[in-house]
Amino acid sequence: MGATTEAVSAASATTITRPLLTNLKARLRNGETLYGIFLLSFSPTLAEISGFAGYDFVVVDMEHGHGGISEALPCLQALAAANTAAIIRVPENSEAWAKKALDLGPNGIMFPMIDSAKAAKAAVSSCIFPPAGVRGSAHSVVRASRYGIDEGYLANYVDELLIICQVETVEGVKNADAMAAVDGVDCVLIGPNDLSASMGYLSDPGNKKVKDVLNEAERKVLESKKEGNGAGAYLGGFTMPHDSAQNMRSRGYNVVVGSVDIALYRSAVVEDVKRFKTSLVKEDNAHGKE
């Protein structure tokens, strides 16, 4: 009985160590280029498949995906089973959304449409417990701390959480250097589609004018890291038909999003149906010639 009690006490005092694969900040500091996918379907099965496929991270997208907190949780659980980092993109830059998302225990959080250093500071503040920030505290019972089992959570959560701010407008590009310099912003991720839309080129993200502005944002973020004192933000972005992951990596991108689960599935099923219908036409033509 005494031995059992001692074993339980020892176990309860043990801090849970998360594997390096899911600590995105540590991997970036090690010089890795991280490659991921967006999950708009909120399918735990597709989340798990994505993890097993080898993506470094999966972004559970609550901005454009149909799901919310309840639907995101099974996706995070599936990704944890596949030892793959989960990032939640919240619908907006607000304390309430950040609190609910962070309590689920993602490895990263992404804030859309950040246009200024002030907005970036607010995003960071909503991720940090008082007195340094304004994040609401229920850390002793939520999934983020393994429901209170991980007694080292408060000591480690900042170093294990990747905070991403998105630049998606011309105004955001103007302030990209100031945003990248905000303490706590780990990555500035450029959204080319929204950026092109803000410039009046909604259907033409490959327009030269859009590329020029995007390159300006890239330069500002990359320069934030040149001081060599640990400050600044890593550069992130999305592949496009005119801009491959390899090209982005060569320009200094550290975080690359390759695709969206729904887009991959759409392309696969459209091609599958096309192949079948083409085979029917060929078969009918062959019969007609006989």
JSON list of N, CA, C and O in Angstrom, two decimals, residues 234-260:
[
{"chain": "A", "resi": 234, "resn": "TYR", "atom": "N", "xyz": [9.93, 34.71, -37.47]},
{"chain": "A", "resi": 234, "resn": "TYR", "atom": "CA", "xyz": [10.16, 33.84, -38.62]},
{"chain": "A", "resi": 234, "resn": "TYR", "atom": "C", "xyz": [9.14, 34.18, -39.69]},
{"chain": "A", "resi": 234, "resn": "TYR", "atom": "O", "xyz": [8.03, 34.66, -39.42]},
{"chain": "A", "resi": 235, "resn": "LEU", "atom": "N", "xyz": [9.50, 33.90, -40.94]},
{"chain": "A", "resi": 235, "resn": "LEU", "atom": "CA", "xyz": [8.65, 34.22, -42.08]},
{"chain": "A", "resi": 235, "resn": "LEU", "atom": "C", "xyz": [7.83, 32.99, -42.49]},
{"chain": "A", "resi": 235, "resn": "LEU", "atom": "O", "xyz": [8.37, 31.90, -42.65]},
{"chain": "A", "resi": 236, "resn": "GLY", "atom": "N", "xyz": [6.52, 33.18, -42.65]},
{"chain": "A", "resi": 236, "resn": "GLY", "atom": "CA", "xyz": [5.65, 32.10, -43.07]},
{"chain": "A", "resi": 236, "resn": "GLY", "atom": "C", "xyz": [4.76, 32.53, -44.21]},
{"chain": "A", "resi": 236, "resn": "GLY", "atom": "O", "xyz": [4.54, 33.72, -44.45]},
{"chain": "A", "resi": 237, "resn": "GLY", "atom": "N", "xyz": [4.23, 31.55, -44.95]},
{"chain": "A", "resi": 237, "resn": "GLY", "atom": "CA", "xyz": [3.34, 31.87, -46.06]},
{"chain": "A", "resi": 237, "resn": "GLY", "atom": "C", "xyz": [2.75, 30.64, -46.71]},
{"chain": "A", "resi": 237, "resn": "GLY", "atom": "O", "xyz": [2.99, 29.51, -46.28]},
{"chain": "A", "resi": 238, "resn": "PHE", "atom": "N", "xyz": [1.98, 30.89, -47.76]},
{"chain": "A", "resi": 238, "resn": "PHE", "atom": "CA", "xyz": [1.26, 29.84, -48.49]},
{"chain": "A", "resi": 238, "resn": "PHE", "atom": "C", "xyz": [1.87, 29.64, -49.88]},
{"chain": "A", "resi": 238, "resn": "PHE", "atom": "O", "xyz": [2.20, 30.61, -50.55]},
{"chain": "A", "resi": 239, "resn": "THR", "atom": "N", "xyz": [1.95, 28.40, -50.29]},
{"chain": "A", "resi": 239, "resn": "THR", "atom": "CA", "xyz": [2.32, 28.15, -51.68]},
{"chain": "A", "resi": 239, "resn": "THR", "atom": "C", "xyz": [1.18, 28.60, -52.59]},
{"chain": "A", "resi": 239, "resn": "THR", "atom": "O", "xyz": [0.02, 28.64, -52.19]},
{"chain": "A", "resi": 240, "resn": "MET", "atom": "N", "xyz": [1.54, 28.95, -53.81]},
{"chain": "A", "resi": 240, "resn": "MET", "atom": "CA", "xyz": [0.57, 29.36, -54.81]},
{"chain": "A", "resi": 240, "resn": "MET", "atom": "C", "xyz": [0.93, 28.67, -56.13]},
{"chain": "A", "resi": 240, "resn": "MET", "atom": "O", "xyz": [2.06, 28.18, -56.28]},
{"chain": "A", "resi": 241, "resn": "PRO", "atom": "N", "xyz": [0.02, 28.63, -57.10]},
{"chain": "A", "resi": 241, "resn": "PRO", "atom": "CA", "xyz": [0.36, 28.02, -58.39]},
{"chain": "A", "resi": 241, "resn": "PRO", "atom": "C", "xyz": [1.61, 28.62, -59.02]},
{"chain": "A", "resi": 241, "resn": "PRO", "atom": "O", "xyz": [2.34, 27.92, -59.72]},
{"chain": "A", "resi": 242, "resn": "HIS", "atom": "N", "xyz": [1.85, 29.90, -58.74]},
{"chain": "A", "resi": 242, "resn": "HIS", "atom": "CA", "xyz": [3.01, 30.57, -59.31]},
{"chain": "A", "resi": 242, "resn": "HIS", "atom": "C", "xyz": [4.18, 30.64, -58.34]},
{"chain": "A", "resi": 242, "resn": "HIS", "atom": "O", "xyz": [5.21, 31.25, -58.64]},
{"chain": "A", "resi": 243, "resn": "ASP", "atom": "N", "xyz": [4.04, 30.03, -57.16]},
{"chain": "A", "resi": 243, "resn": "ASP", "atom": "CA", "xyz": [5.08, 30.15, -56.13]},
{"chain": "A", "resi": 243, "resn": "ASP", "atom": "C", "xyz": [5.17, 28.86, -55.33]},
{"chain": "A", "resi": 243, "resn": "ASP", "atom": "O", "xyz": [4.38, 28.62, -54.42]},
{"chain": "A", "resi": 244, "resn": "SER", "atom": "N", "xyz": [6.14, 28.02, -55.66]},
{"chain": "A", "resi": 244, "resn": "SER", "atom": "CA", "xyz": [6.25, 26.70, -55.04]},
{"chain": "A", "resi": 244, "resn": "SER", "atom": "C", "xyz": [6.89, 26.78, -53.66]},
{"chain": "A", "resi": 244, "resn": "SER", "atom": "O", "xyz": [7.52, 27.79, -53.30]},
{"chain": "A", "resi": 245, "resn": "ALA", "atom": "N", "xyz": [6.76, 25.70, -52.91]},
{"chain": "A", "resi": 245, "resn": "ALA", "atom": "CA", "xyz": [7.38, 25.62, -51.58]},
{"chain": "A", "resi": 245, "resn": "ALA", "atom": "C", "xyz": [8.90, 25.75, -51.68]},
{"chain": "A", "resi": 245, "resn": "ALA", "atom": "O", "xyz": [9.54, 26.38, -50.83]},
{"chain": "A", "resi": 246, "resn": "GLN", "atom": "N", "xyz": [9.47, 25.16, -52.74]},
{"chain": "A", "resi": 246, "resn": "GLN", "atom": "CA", "xyz": [10.92, 25.25, -52.92]},
{"chain": "A", "resi": 246, "resn": "GLN", "atom": "C", "xyz": [11.37, 26.68, -53.16]},
{"chain": "A", "resi": 246, "resn": "GLN", "atom": "O", "xyz": [12.38, 27.13, -52.62]},
{"chain": "A", "resi": 247, "resn": "ASN", "atom": "N", "xyz": [10.60, 27.42, -53.98]},
{"chain": "A", "resi": 247, "resn": "ASN", "atom": "CA", "xyz": [10.93, 28.83, -54.22]},
{"chain": "A", "resi": 247, "resn": "ASN", "atom": "C", "xyz": [10.83, 29.65, -52.94]},
{"chain": "A", "resi": 247, "resn": "ASN", "atom": "O", "xyz": [11.68, 30.50, -52.66]},
{"chain": "A", "resi": 248, "resn": "MET", "atom": "N", "xyz": [9.80, 29.37, -52.17]},
{"chain": "A", "resi": 248, "resn": "MET", "atom": "CA", "xyz": [9.61, 30.11, -50.92]},
{"chain": "A", "resi": 248, "resn": "MET", "atom": "C", "xyz": [10.75, 29.84, -49.95]},
{"chain": "A", "resi": 248, "resn": "MET", "atom": "O", "xyz": [11.25, 30.75, -49.30]},
{"chain": "A", "resi": 249, "resn": "ARG", "atom": "N", "xyz": [11.13, 28.59, -49.86]},
{"chain": "A", "resi": 249, "resn": "ARG", "atom": "CA", "xyz": [12.23, 28.23, -48.96]},
{"chain": "A", "resi": 249, "resn": "ARG", "atom": "C", "xyz": [13.52, 28.93, -49.37]},
{"chain": "A", "resi": 249, "resn": "ARG", "atom": "O", "xyz": [14.29, 29.39, -48.51]},
{"chain": "A", "resi": 250, "resn": "SER", "atom": "N", "xyz": [13.74, 29.03, -50.66]},
{"chain": "A", "resi": 250, "resn": "SER", "atom": "CA", "xyz": [14.96, 29.68, -51.15]},
{"chain": "A", "resi": 250, "resn": "SER", "atom": "C", "xyz": [14.96, 31.17, -50.83]},
{"chain": "A", "resi": 250, "resn": "SER", "atom": "O", "xyz": [16.03, 31.79, -50.75]},
{"chain": "A", "resi": 251, "resn": "ARG", "atom": "N", "xyz": [13.77, 31.76, -50.63]},
{"chain": "A", "resi": 251, "resn": "ARG", "atom": "CA", "xyz": [13.67, 33.18, -50.31]},
{"chain": "A", "resi": 251, "resn": "ARG", "atom": "C", "xyz": [13.70, 33.42, -48.80]},
{"chain": "A", "resi": 251, "resn": "ARG", "atom": "O", "xyz": [13.62, 34.58, -48.36]},
{"chain": "A", "resi": 252, "resn": "GLY", "atom": "N", "xyz": [13.76, 32.36, -48.01]},
{"chain": "A", "resi": 252, "resn": "GLY", "atom": "CA", "xyz": [13.90, 32.54, -46.57]},
{"chain": "A", "resi": 252, "resn": "GLY", "atom": "C", "xyz": [12.70, 32.19, -45.74]},
{"chain": "A", "resi": 252, "resn": "GLY", "atom": "O", "xyz": [12.68, 32.44, -44.53]},
{"chain": "A", "resi": 253, "resn": "TYR", "atom": "N", "xyz": [11.68, 31.58, -46.36]},
{"chain": "A", "resi": 253, "resn": "TYR", "atom": "CA", "xyz": [10.51, 31.18, -45.58]},
{"chain": "A", "resi": 253, "resn": "TYR", "atom": "C", "xyz": [10.87, 30.03, -44.64]},
{"chain": "A", "resi": 253, "resn": "TYR", "atom": "O", "xyz": [11.52, 29.06, -45.04]},
{"chain": "A", "resi": 254, "resn": "ASN", "atom": "N", "xyz": [10.42, 30.13, -43.40]},
{"chain": "A", "resi": 254, "resn": "ASN", "atom": "CA", "xyz": [10.65, 29.09, -42.40]},
{"chain": "A", "resi": 254, "resn": "ASN", "atom": "C", "xyz": [9.41, 28.23, -42.16]},
{"chain": "A", "resi": 254, "resn": "ASN", "atom": "O", "xyz": [9.52, 27.09, -41.71]},
{"chain": "A", "resi": 255, "resn": "VAL", "atom": "N", "xyz": [8.24, 28.80, -42.44]},
{"chain": "A", "resi": 255, "resn": "VAL", "atom": "CA", "xyz": [6.97, 28.10, -42.24]},
{"chain": "A", "resi": 255, "resn": "VAL", "atom": "C", "xyz": [6.19, 28.17, -43.55]},
{"chain": "A", "resi": 255, "resn": "VAL", "atom": "O", "xyz": [5.87, 29.26, -44.03]},
{"chain": "A", "resi": 256, "resn": "VAL", "atom": "N", "xyz": [5.90, 27.01, -44.13]},
{"chain": "A", "resi": 256, "resn": "VAL", "atom": "CA", "xyz": [5.26, 26.95, -45.44]},
{"chain": "A", "resi": 256, "resn": "VAL", "atom": "C", "xyz": [3.98, 26.10, -45.34]},
{"chain": "A", "resi": 256, "resn": "VAL", "atom": "O", "xyz": [4.02, 24.97, -44.85]},
{"chain": "A", "resi": 257, "resn": "VAL", "atom": "N", "xyz": [2.89, 26.67, -45.82]},
{"chain": "A", "resi": 257, "resn": "VAL", "atom": "CA", "xyz": [1.62, 25.94, -45.90]},
{"chain": "A", "resi": 257, "resn": "VAL", "atom": "C", "xyz": [1.43, 25.50, -47.34]},
{"chain": "A", "resi": 257, "resn": "VAL", "atom": "O", "xyz": [1.40, 26.33, -48.25]},
{"chain": "A", "resi": 258, "resn": "GLY", "atom": "N", "xyz": [1.32, 24.18, -47.55]},
{"chain": "A", "resi": 258, "resn": "GLY", "atom": "CA", "xyz": [1.28, 23.66, -48.91]},
{"chain": "A", "resi": 258, "resn": "GLY", "atom": "C", "xyz": [-0.09, 23.57, -49.53]},
{"chain": "A", "resi": 258, "resn": "GLY", "atom": "O", "xyz": [-0.26, 23.80, -50.72]},
{"chain": "A", "resi": 259, "resn": "SER", "atom": "N", "xyz": [-1.10, 23.22, -48.73]},
{"chain": "A", "resi": 259, "resn": "SER", "atom": "CA", "xyz": [-2.42, 23.02, -49.32]},
{"chain": "A", "resi": 259, "resn": "SER", "atom": "C", "xyz": [-3.50, 23.04, -48.25]},
{"chain": "A", "resi": 259, "resn": "SER", "atom": "O", "xyz": [-3.23, 23.30, -47.07]},
{"chain": "A", "resi": 260, "resn": "VAL", "atom": "N", "xyz": [-4.72, 22.75, -48.70]},
{"chain": "A", "resi": 260, "resn": "VAL", "atom": "CA", "xyz": [-5.89, 22.67, -47.83]},
{"chain": "A", "resi": 260, "resn": "VAL", "atom": "C", "xyz": [-6.53, 21.30, -48.04]},
{"chain": "A", "resi": 260, "resn": "VAL", "atom": "O", "xyz": [-6.62, 20.83, -49.18]}
]
